[in-house]
Amino acid sequence: MIDPAWLPAGWSVATLLASAAAIALAGVVRGLTGFGFSALAVSALALWMAPTLVVPAVLLLEVLASVWMLPAVWRDVHWPWMAWLVAGNAVGIPLGVLWLAAGDPDAVKAAISALVLLFAWALARRWRPPWGDGGATRLATGVVSGLCNGLAAIGGLVAVVMLLSTAVAVAATRATMIALFVVIDVYAVGIAATQSLVGRDVLLATAWWLPPMLVGVAAGSRWYARIDAARLRVLVVRVLMLLAGLGLAGALGRALT
């Protein structure tokens, strides 16, 4: 029997098992596609847990997942895109945080999610955008991604949909997102720590969720190694559509209540 002293406040063994299952499933998606862990984990766990516990713990897990996965994908990272995305996020994240403090994040999150859903649907129909893959496109993507990260923590979806709209290979897209999350999630954890959001319960939750996340990531990574690029692209687009749909439904639900 688990000593309650080693569980976050208010947790039971059932809470631990249910949350671990959600984390493992989100880890499978992360291992396969390189993104989607936070969106899936927070969407599931915030239904019955406080966001002030879930979000910092998930951010810590994102950092650990990215660091663990990065050595295996290092050679596939698209460094020109990576550099522009980091530079753009450095500008966009503070602007998004300011916007969050001054406005209604749900309305903007709904609009962003709807646009990502539309673009993902278009990509599934093999649409190709008219813009080129130059420095301006990459920097603009980074700024918008950072803006969305600071405002609603969904900048990864923006970056993925733009990478998929170019000639960047899906393996490079996955690797670049894994590398990008190391940078932006460390930044986000630092902000959370300055706001006293990383306390005992968050650290305990992170410790309990780390093993199921690693198991899920390992399973997803093995699946990735066995799938061809064409099928992986289809799966990535479908995951994008699912996450954008969840974000749109959640934002609209909060706005209407």
PDB file of C-alpha atoms in Angstrom:
ATOM      1  CA  MET A   1       0.000   0.000   0.000  1.00  0.00           C
ATOM      2  CA  ILE A   2       1.291   3.458  -0.905  1.00  0.00           C
ATOM      3  CA  ASP A   3       1.861   5.816   2.001  1.00  0.00           C
ATOM      4  CA  PRO A   4      -0.396   8.898   1.471  1.00  0.00           C
ATOM      5  CA  ALA A   5       2.515  11.061   2.618  1.00  0.00           C
ATOM      6  CA  TRP A   6       4.230  10.222  -0.684  1.00  0.00           C
ATOM      7  CA  LEU A   7       1.237  11.361  -2.753  1.00  0.00           C
ATOM      8  CA  PRO A   8       0.193  14.915  -3.629  1.00  0.00           C
ATOM      9  CA  ALA A   9      -2.501  16.333  -1.355  1.00  0.00           C
ATOM     10  CA  GLY A  10      -5.922  14.854  -2.009  1.00  0.00           C
ATOM     11  CA  TRP A  11      -4.691  11.980  -4.172  1.00  0.00           C
ATOM     12  CA  SER A  12      -5.816   8.388  -3.763  1.00  0.00           C
ATOM     13  CA  VAL A  13      -4.312   5.294  -5.355  1.00  0.00           C
ATOM     14  CA  ALA A  14      -7.158   5.408  -7.923  1.00  0.00           C
ATOM     15  CA  THR A  15      -6.193   8.998  -8.799  1.00  0.00           C
ATOM     16  CA  LEU A  16      -2.589   7.914  -9.268  1.00  0.00           C
ATOM     17  CA  LEU A  17      -3.489   4.986 -11.522  1.00  0.00           C
ATOM     18  CA  ALA A  18      -5.973   6.942 -13.669  1.00  0.00           C
ATOM     19  CA  SER A  19      -3.620   9.883 -14.125  1.00  0.00           C
ATOM     20  CA  ALA A  20      -0.688   7.571 -14.904  1.00  0.00           C
ATOM     21  CA  ALA A  21      -2.727   5.936 -17.678  1.00  0.00           C
ATOM     22  CA  ALA A  22      -3.498   9.352 -19.213  1.00  0.00           C
ATOM     23  CA  ILE A  23       0.172  10.334 -18.995  1.00  0.00           C
ATOM     24  CA  ALA A  24       1.289   7.077 -20.629  1.00  0.00           C
ATOM     25  CA  LEU A  25      -1.124   7.580 -23.541  1.00  0.00           C
ATOM     26  CA  ALA A  26       0.072  11.150 -24.039  1.00  0.00           C
ATOM     27  CA  GLY A  27       3.640   9.814 -23.929  1.00  0.00           C
ATOM     28  CA  VAL A  28       2.903   7.403 -26.778  1.00  0.00           C
ATOM     29  CA  VAL A  29       1.761  10.331 -28.945  1.00  0.00           C
ATOM     30  CA  ARG A  30       4.855  12.333 -27.952  1.00  0.00           C
ATOM     31  CA  GLY A  31       7.186   9.459 -28.816  1.00  0.00           C
ATOM     32  CA  LEU A  32       5.517   8.949 -32.174  1.00  0.00           C
ATOM     33  CA  THR A  33       5.051  12.525 -33.383  1.00  0.00           C
ATOM     34  CA  GLY A  34       7.422  14.627 -31.260  1.00  0.00           C
ATOM     35  CA  PHE A  35       4.610  16.861 -29.963  1.00  0.00           C
ATOM     36  CA  GLY A  36       1.144  16.716 -28.416  1.00  0.00           C
ATOM     37  CA  PHE A  37       2.067  15.543 -24.906  1.00  0.00           C
ATOM     38  CA  SER A  38       1.090  18.723 -23.058  1.00  0.00           C
ATOM     39  CA  ALA A  39      -2.132  19.271 -24.969  1.00  0.00           C
ATOM     40  CA  LEU A  40      -3.351  15.717 -24.413  1.00  0.00           C
ATOM     41  CA  ALA A  41      -2.173  15.414 -20.807  1.00  0.00           C
ATOM     42  CA  VAL A  42      -3.565  18.762 -19.688  1.00  0.00           C
ATOM     43  CA  SER A  43      -6.855  18.219 -21.545  1.00  0.00           C
ATOM     44  CA  ALA A  44      -7.345  14.890 -19.752  1.00  0.00           C
ATOM     45  CA  LEU A  45      -6.005  15.644 -16.281  1.00  0.00           C
ATOM     46  CA  ALA A  46      -7.481  19.134 -15.882  1.00  0.00           C
ATOM     47  CA  LEU A  47     -10.940  17.564 -16.033  1.00  0.00           C
ATOM     48  CA  TRP A  48     -10.539  16.480 -12.386  1.00  0.00           C
ATOM     49  CA  MET A  49      -7.297  18.057 -11.146  1.00  0.00           C
ATOM     50  CA  ALA A  50      -6.298  21.647 -10.458  1.00  0.00           C
ATOM     51  CA  PRO A  51      -4.510  23.275 -13.423  1.00  0.00           C
ATOM     52  CA  THR A  52      -2.034  24.799 -10.959  1.00  0.00           C
ATOM     53  CA  LEU A  53      -0.842  21.242 -10.263  1.00  0.00           C
ATOM     54  CA  VAL A  54      -1.223  19.757 -13.733  1.00  0.00           C
ATOM     55  CA  VAL A  55       0.356  22.454 -15.920  1.00  0.00           C
ATOM     56  CA  PRO A  56       3.703  22.905 -14.068  1.00  0.00           C
ATOM     57  CA  ALA A  57       4.090  19.128 -13.645  1.00  0.00           C
ATOM     58  CA  VAL A  58       3.384  18.510 -17.329  1.00  0.00           C
ATOM     59  CA  LEU A  59       5.870  21.233 -18.302  1.00  0.00           C
ATOM     60  CA  LEU A  60       8.540  19.530 -16.191  1.00  0.00           C
ATOM     61  CA  LEU A  61       7.715  16.209 -17.852  1.00  0.00           C
ATOM     62  CA  GLU A  62       7.942  17.860 -21.292  1.00  0.00           C
ATOM     63  CA  VAL A  63      11.474  19.033 -20.519  1.00  0.00           C
ATOM     64  CA  LEU A  64      12.494  15.564 -19.312  1.00  0.00           C
ATOM     65  CA  ALA A  65      10.893  13.881 -22.341  1.00  0.00           C
ATOM     66  CA  SER A  66      12.638  16.224 -24.779  1.00  0.00           C
ATOM     67  CA  VAL A  67      16.038  15.841 -23.116  1.00  0.00           C
ATOM     68  CA  TRP A  68      15.614  12.059 -23.133  1.00  0.00           C
ATOM     69  CA  MET A  69      14.560  11.936 -26.800  1.00  0.00           C
ATOM     70  CA  LEU A  70      16.963  14.559 -28.168  1.00  0.00           C
ATOM     71  CA  PRO A  71      20.121  12.400 -28.570  1.00  0.00           C
ATOM     72  CA  ALA A  72      18.261   9.966 -30.830  1.00  0.00           C
ATOM     73  CA  VAL A  73      16.936  12.711 -33.143  1.00  0.00           C
ATOM     74  CA  TRP A  74      19.808  15.215 -32.991  1.00  0.00           C
ATOM     75  CA  ARG A  75      21.022  14.424 -36.511  1.00  0.00           C
ATOM     76  CA  ASP A  76      17.528  15.004 -37.954  1.00  0.00           C
ATOM     77  CA  VAL A  77      16.954  18.478 -36.461  1.00  0.00           C
ATOM     78  CA  HIS A  78      16.454  21.112 -39.170  1.00  0.00           C
ATOM     79  CA  TRP A  79      18.789  23.695 -37.648  1.00  0.00           C
ATOM     80  CA  PRO A  80      17.929  26.649 -39.935  1.00  0.00           C
ATOM     81  CA  TRP A  81      14.249  26.273 -38.970  1.00  0.00           C
ATOM     82  CA  MET A  82      15.204  25.632 -35.340  1.00  0.00           C
ATOM     83  CA  ALA A  83      17.236  28.861 -35.103  1.00  0.00           C
ATOM     84  CA  TRP A  84      14.401  30.991 -36.510  1.00  0.00           C
ATOM     85  CA  LEU A  85      11.807  29.301 -34.287  1.00  0.00           C
ATOM     86  CA  VAL A  86      13.859  29.953 -31.143  1.00  0.00           C
ATOM     87  CA  ALA A  87      14.477  33.584 -32.150  1.00  0.00           C
ATOM     88  CA  GLY A  88      10.796  34.106 -32.924  1.00  0.00           C
ATOM     89  CA  ASN A  89       9.668  32.484 -29.673  1.00  0.00           C
ATOM     90  CA  ALA A  90      12.035  34.733 -27.722  1.00  0.00           C
ATOM     91  CA  VAL A  91      10.137  37.710 -29.136  1.00  0.00           C
ATOM     92  CA  GLY A  92       6.664  36.194 -29.226  1.00  0.00           C
ATOM     93  CA  ILE A  93       6.392  34.563 -25.776  1.00  0.00           C
ATOM     94  CA  PRO A  94       6.680  37.831 -23.771  1.00  0.00           C
ATOM     95  CA  LEU A  95       4.164  39.473 -26.125  1.00  0.00           C
ATOM     96  CA  GLY A  96       1.785  36.554 -25.604  1.00  0.00           C
ATOM     97  CA  VAL A  97       2.134  36.807 -21.815  1.00  0.00           C
ATOM     98  CA  LEU A  98       1.334  40.543 -21.982  1.00  0.00           C
ATOM     99  CA  TRP A  99      -1.679  39.821 -24.197  1.00  0.00           C
ATOM    100  CA  LEU A 100      -2.811  37.154 -21.737  1.00  0.00           C
ATOM    101  CA  ALA A 101      -2.671  39.658 -18.898  1.00  0.00           C
ATOM    102  CA  ALA A 102      -4.649  42.237 -20.861  1.00  0.00           C
ATOM    103  CA  GLY A 103      -7.277  40.227 -22.738  1.00  0.00           C
ATOM    104  CA  ASP A 104      -9.484  37.158 -22.993  1.00  0.00           C
ATOM    105  CA  PRO A 105      -7.310  34.123 -23.813  1.00  0.00           C
ATOM    106  CA  ASP A 106     -10.234  31.790 -24.572  1.00  0.00           C
ATOM    107  CA  ALA A 107     -11.449  33.818 -27.550  1.00  0.00           C
ATOM    108  CA  VAL A 108      -7.949  33.977 -29.029  1.00  0.00           C
ATOM    109  CA  LYS A 109      -7.273  30.300 -28.284  1.00  0.00           C
ATOM    110  CA  ALA A 110     -10.506  29.355 -30.048  1.00  0.00           C
ATOM    111  CA  ALA A 111      -9.501  31.398 -33.103  1.00  0.00           C
ATOM    112  CA  ILE A 112      -5.986  29.924 -33.214  1.00  0.00           C
ATOM    113  CA  SER A 113      -7.274  26.373 -32.767  1.00  0.00           C
ATOM    114  CA  ALA A 114      -9.813  26.912 -35.541  1.00  0.00           C
ATOM    115  CA  LEU A 115      -7.080  28.151 -37.894  1.00  0.00           C
ATOM    116  CA  VAL A 116      -4.796  25.199 -37.057  1.00  0.00           C
ATOM    117  CA  LEU A 117      -7.715  22.821 -37.621  1.00  0.00           C
ATOM    118  CA  LEU A 118      -8.413  24.442 -40.999  1.00  0.00           C
ATOM    119  CA  PHE A 119      -4.769  24.284 -42.081  1.00  0.00           C
ATOM    120  CA  ALA A 120      -4.402  20.681 -40.897  1.00  0.00           C
ATOM    121  CA  TRP A 121      -7.507  19.721 -42.876  1.00  0.00           C
ATOM    122  CA  ALA A 122      -6.081  21.499 -45.934  1.00  0.00           C
ATOM    123  CA  LEU A 123      -2.759  19.670 -45.538  1.00  0.00           C
ATOM    124  CA  ALA A 124      -4.656  16.388 -45.329  1.00  0.00           C
ATOM    125  CA  ARG A 125      -6.139  17.326 -48.713  1.00  0.00           C
ATOM    126  CA  ARG A 126      -2.555  17.808 -49.999  1.00  0.00           C
ATOM    127  CA  TRP A 127      -2.891  21.585 -50.225  1.00  0.00           C
ATOM    128  CA  ARG A 128       0.336  23.534 -50.615  1.00  0.00           C
ATOM    129  CA  PRO A 129       0.522  27.165 -49.401  1.00  0.00           C
ATOM    130  CA  PRO A 130       1.695  29.958 -51.719  1.00  0.00           C
ATOM    131  CA  TRP A 131       4.421  31.287 -49.416  1.00  0.00           C
ATOM    132  CA  GLY A 132       8.011  30.110 -49.713  1.00  0.00           C
ATOM    133  CA  ASP A 133      10.321  28.543 -47.145  1.00  0.00           C
ATOM    134  CA  GLY A 134      12.569  31.529 -46.498  1.00  0.00           C
ATOM    135  CA  GLY A 135      13.878  33.365 -43.475  1.00  0.00           C
ATOM    136  CA  ALA A 136      10.842  35.655 -43.312  1.00  0.00           C
ATOM    137  CA  THR A 137       8.446  32.682 -43.198  1.00  0.00           C
ATOM    138  CA  ARG A 138      10.497  30.938 -40.519  1.00  0.00           C
ATOM    139  CA  LEU A 139      10.855  34.043 -38.339  1.00  0.00           C
ATOM    140  CA  ALA A 140       7.156  34.875 -38.673  1.00  0.00           C
ATOM    141  CA  THR A 141       6.300  31.295 -37.699  1.00  0.00           C
ATOM    142  CA  GLY A 142       8.545  31.571 -34.643  1.00  0.00           C
ATOM    143  CA  VAL A 143       6.990  34.879 -33.542  1.00  0.00           C
ATOM    144  CA  VAL A 144       3.421  33.585 -33.985  1.00  0.00           C
ATOM    145  CA  SER A 145       4.363  30.320 -32.277  1.00  0.00           C
ATOM    146  CA  GLY A 146       5.830  32.239 -29.329  1.00  0.00           C
ATOM    147  CA  LEU A 147       2.807  34.523 -29.178  1.00  0.00           C
ATOM    148  CA  CYS A 148       0.532  31.479 -29.003  1.00  0.00           C
ATOM    149  CA  ASN A 149       2.791  29.813 -26.432  1.00  0.00           C
ATOM    150  CA  GLY A 150       2.731  32.849 -24.162  1.00  0.00           C
ATOM    151  CA  LEU A 151      -0.994  33.310 -24.594  1.00  0.00           C
ATOM    152  CA  ALA A 152      -2.389  29.785 -24.610  1.00  0.00           C
ATOM    153  CA  ALA A 153       0.491  27.226 -24.656  1.00  0.00           C
ATOM    154  CA  ILE A 154      -0.414  26.006 -28.164  1.00  0.00           C
ATOM    155  CA  GLY A 155       2.488  27.419 -30.138  1.00  0.00           C
ATOM    156  CA  GLY A 156       3.730  23.933 -30.951  1.00  0.00           C
ATOM    157  CA  LEU A 157       0.679  23.300 -33.132  1.00  0.00           C
ATOM    158  CA  VAL A 158       1.416  26.458 -35.129  1.00  0.00           C
ATOM    159  CA  ALA A 159       5.047  25.435 -35.665  1.00  0.00           C
ATOM    160  CA  VAL A 160       4.129  21.894 -36.725  1.00  0.00           C
ATOM    161  CA  VAL A 161       1.492  22.955 -39.233  1.00  0.00           C
ATOM    162  CA  MET A 162       3.915  25.429 -40.826  1.00  0.00           C
ATOM    163  CA  LEU A 163       6.764  22.901 -41.000  1.00  0.00           C
ATOM    164  CA  LEU A 164       4.433  20.388 -42.647  1.00  0.00           C
ATOM    165  CA  SER A 165       3.383  23.000 -45.200  1.00  0.00           C
ATOM    166  CA  THR A 166       6.983  23.241 -46.477  1.00  0.00           C
ATOM    167  CA  ALA A 167       9.318  20.702 -48.019  1.00  0.00           C
ATOM    168  CA  VAL A 168      10.794  19.771 -44.607  1.00  0.00           C
ATOM    169  CA  ALA A 169      10.670  15.993 -44.122  1.00  0.00           C
ATOM    170  CA  VAL A 170       8.321  14.686 -41.449  1.00  0.00           C
ATOM    171  CA  ALA A 171      11.272  13.122 -39.568  1.00  0.00           C
ATOM    172  CA  ALA A 172      12.992  16.527 -39.480  1.00  0.00           C
ATOM    173  CA  THR A 173       9.731  18.142 -38.339  1.00  0.00           C
ATOM    174  CA  ARG A 174       9.510  15.674 -35.439  1.00  0.00           C
ATOM    175  CA  ALA A 175      13.158  16.173 -34.461  1.00  0.00           C
ATOM    176  CA  THR A 176      12.947  19.969 -34.693  1.00  0.00           C
ATOM    177  CA  MET A 177       9.891  20.067 -32.446  1.00  0.00           C
ATOM    178  CA  ILE A 178      11.623  17.864 -29.850  1.00  0.00           C
ATOM    179  CA  ALA A 179      14.614  20.234 -29.815  1.00  0.00           C
ATOM    180  CA  LEU A 180      12.386  23.331 -29.711  1.00  0.00           C
ATOM    181  CA  PHE A 181      10.458  22.042 -26.699  1.00  0.00           C
ATOM    182  CA  VAL A 182      13.688  21.768 -24.700  1.00  0.00           C
ATOM    183  CA  VAL A 183      14.162  25.529 -25.044  1.00  0.00           C
ATOM    184  CA  ILE A 184      10.627  26.843 -24.678  1.00  0.00           C
ATOM    185  CA  ASP A 185       9.605  24.464 -21.883  1.00  0.00           C
ATOM    186  CA  VAL A 186      12.669  25.288 -19.768  1.00  0.00           C
ATOM    187  CA  TYR A 187      11.679  28.937 -20.238  1.00  0.00           C
ATOM    188  CA  ALA A 188       8.085  28.176 -19.210  1.00  0.00           C
ATOM    189  CA  VAL A 189       9.167  26.170 -16.147  1.00  0.00           C
ATOM    190  CA  GLY A 190      11.353  29.083 -15.096  1.00  0.00           C
ATOM    191  CA  ILE A 191       8.384  31.443 -15.284  1.00  0.00           C
ATOM    192  CA  ALA A 192       6.240  28.981 -13.300  1.00  0.00           C
ATOM    193  CA  ALA A 193       8.948  28.717 -10.627  1.00  0.00           C
ATOM    194  CA  THR A 194       9.126  32.507 -10.221  1.00  0.00           C
ATOM    195  CA  GLN A 195       5.372  32.477  -9.569  1.00  0.00           C
ATOM    196  CA  SER A 196       5.788  29.842  -6.804  1.00  0.00           C
ATOM    197  CA  LEU A 197       3.915  27.251  -8.878  1.00  0.00           C
ATOM    198  CA  VAL A 198       6.562  24.514  -8.538  1.00  0.00           C
ATOM    199  CA  GLY A 199       6.021  23.213  -5.029  1.00  0.00           C
ATOM    200  CA  ARG A 200       5.932  19.881  -3.190  1.00  0.00           C
ATOM    201  CA  ASP A 201       2.762  18.544  -4.827  1.00  0.00           C
ATOM    202  CA  VAL A 202       3.996  19.430  -8.324  1.00  0.00           C
ATOM    203  CA  LEU A 203       7.331  17.683  -7.717  1.00  0.00           C
ATOM    204  CA  LEU A 204       5.607  14.598  -6.288  1.00  0.00           C
ATOM    205  CA  ALA A 205       3.202  14.426  -9.240  1.00  0.00           C
ATOM    206  CA  THR A 206       6.120  14.778 -11.649  1.00  0.00           C
ATOM    207  CA  ALA A 207       7.980  11.935  -9.919  1.00  0.00           C
ATOM    208  CA  TRP A 208       4.959   9.609 -10.049  1.00  0.00           C
ATOM    209  CA  TRP A 209       4.163  10.467 -13.678  1.00  0.00           C
ATOM    210  CA  LEU A 210       7.716  10.211 -14.986  1.00  0.00           C
ATOM    211  CA  PRO A 211       7.844   6.363 -15.282  1.00  0.00           C
ATOM    212  CA  PRO A 212       4.538   6.007 -17.207  1.00  0.00           C
ATOM    213  CA  MET A 213       5.526   8.902 -19.459  1.00  0.00           C
ATOM    214  CA  LEU A 214       8.869   7.286 -20.292  1.00  0.00           C
ATOM    215  CA  VAL A 215       7.147   3.960 -20.975  1.00  0.00           C
ATOM    216  CA  GLY A 216       4.703   5.719 -23.308  1.00  0.00           C
ATOM    217  CA  VAL A 217       7.446   7.689 -25.069  1.00  0.00           C
ATOM    218  CA  ALA A 218       9.482   4.510 -25.556  1.00  0.00           C
ATOM    219  CA  ALA A 219       6.461   2.728 -27.033  1.00  0.00           C
ATOM    220  CA  GLY A 220       5.723   5.661 -29.347  1.00  0.00           C
ATOM    221  CA  SER A 221       9.359   5.865 -30.430  1.00  0.00           C
ATOM    222  CA  ARG A 222       9.380   2.151 -31.297  1.00  0.00           C
ATOM    223  CA  TRP A 223       6.215   2.660 -33.326  1.00  0.00           C
ATOM    224  CA  TYR A 224       7.875   5.612 -35.083  1.00  0.00           C
ATOM    225  CA  ALA A 225      10.862   3.428 -36.041  1.00  0.00           C
ATOM    226  CA  ARG A 226       8.536   0.963 -37.776  1.00  0.00           C
ATOM    227  CA  ILE A 227       6.357   3.376 -39.744  1.00  0.00           C
ATOM    228  CA  ASP A 228       7.107   4.837 -43.164  1.00  0.00           C
ATOM    229  CA  ALA A 229       7.202   8.584 -43.820  1.00  0.00           C
ATOM    230  CA  ALA A 230       3.914   8.723 -45.743  1.00  0.00           C
ATOM    231  CA  ARG A 231       1.906   7.012 -43.008  1.00  0.00           C
ATOM    232  CA  LEU A 232       3.665   9.076 -40.331  1.00  0.00           C
ATOM    233  CA  ARG A 233       2.681  12.293 -42.087  1.00  0.00           C
ATOM    234  CA  VAL A 234      -0.959  11.170 -42.159  1.00  0.00           C
ATOM    235  CA  LEU A 235      -0.821  10.339 -38.436  1.00  0.00           C
ATOM    236  CA  VAL A 236       0.819  13.670 -37.587  1.00  0.00           C
ATOM    237  CA  VAL A 237      -1.860  15.601 -39.480  1.00  0.00           C
ATOM    238  CA  ARG A 238      -4.600  13.618 -37.727  1.00  0.00           C
ATOM    239  CA  VAL A 239      -3.034  14.315 -34.324  1.00  0.00           C
ATOM    240  CA  LEU A 240      -2.891  18.007 -35.250  1.00  0.00           C
ATOM    241  CA  MET A 241      -6.589  17.960 -36.115  1.00  0.00           C
ATOM    242  CA  LEU A 242      -7.429  16.152 -32.867  1.00  0.00           C
ATOM    243  CA  LEU A 243      -5.450  18.582 -30.693  1.00  0.00           C
ATOM    244  CA  ALA A 244      -6.812  21.638 -32.491  1.00  0.00           C
ATOM    245  CA  GLY A 245     -10.331  20.263 -32.126  1.00  0.00           C
ATOM    246  CA  LEU A 246      -9.821  19.671 -28.391  1.00  0.00           C
ATOM    247  CA  GLY A 247      -8.423  23.173 -27.983  1.00  0.00           C
ATOM    248  CA  LEU A 248     -11.319  24.719 -29.900  1.00  0.00           C
ATOM    249  CA  ALA A 249     -13.938  22.776 -27.926  1.00  0.00           C
ATOM    250  CA  GLY A 250     -12.317  23.591 -24.594  1.00  0.00           C
ATOM    251  CA  ALA A 251     -11.959  27.303 -25.356  1.00  0.00           C
ATOM    252  CA  LEU A 252     -15.548  27.581 -26.596  1.00  0.00           C
ATOM    253  CA  GLY A 253     -16.809  25.625 -23.591  1.00  0.00           C
ATOM    254  CA  ARG A 254     -15.072  27.966 -21.141  1.00  0.00           C
ATOM    255  CA  ALA A 255     -16.209  31.052 -23.057  1.00  0.00           C
ATOM    256  CA  LEU A 256     -19.854  29.934 -22.937  1.00  0.00           C
ATOM    257  CA  THR A 257     -19.915  29.066 -19.222  1.00  0.00           C
TER     258      THR A 257
END
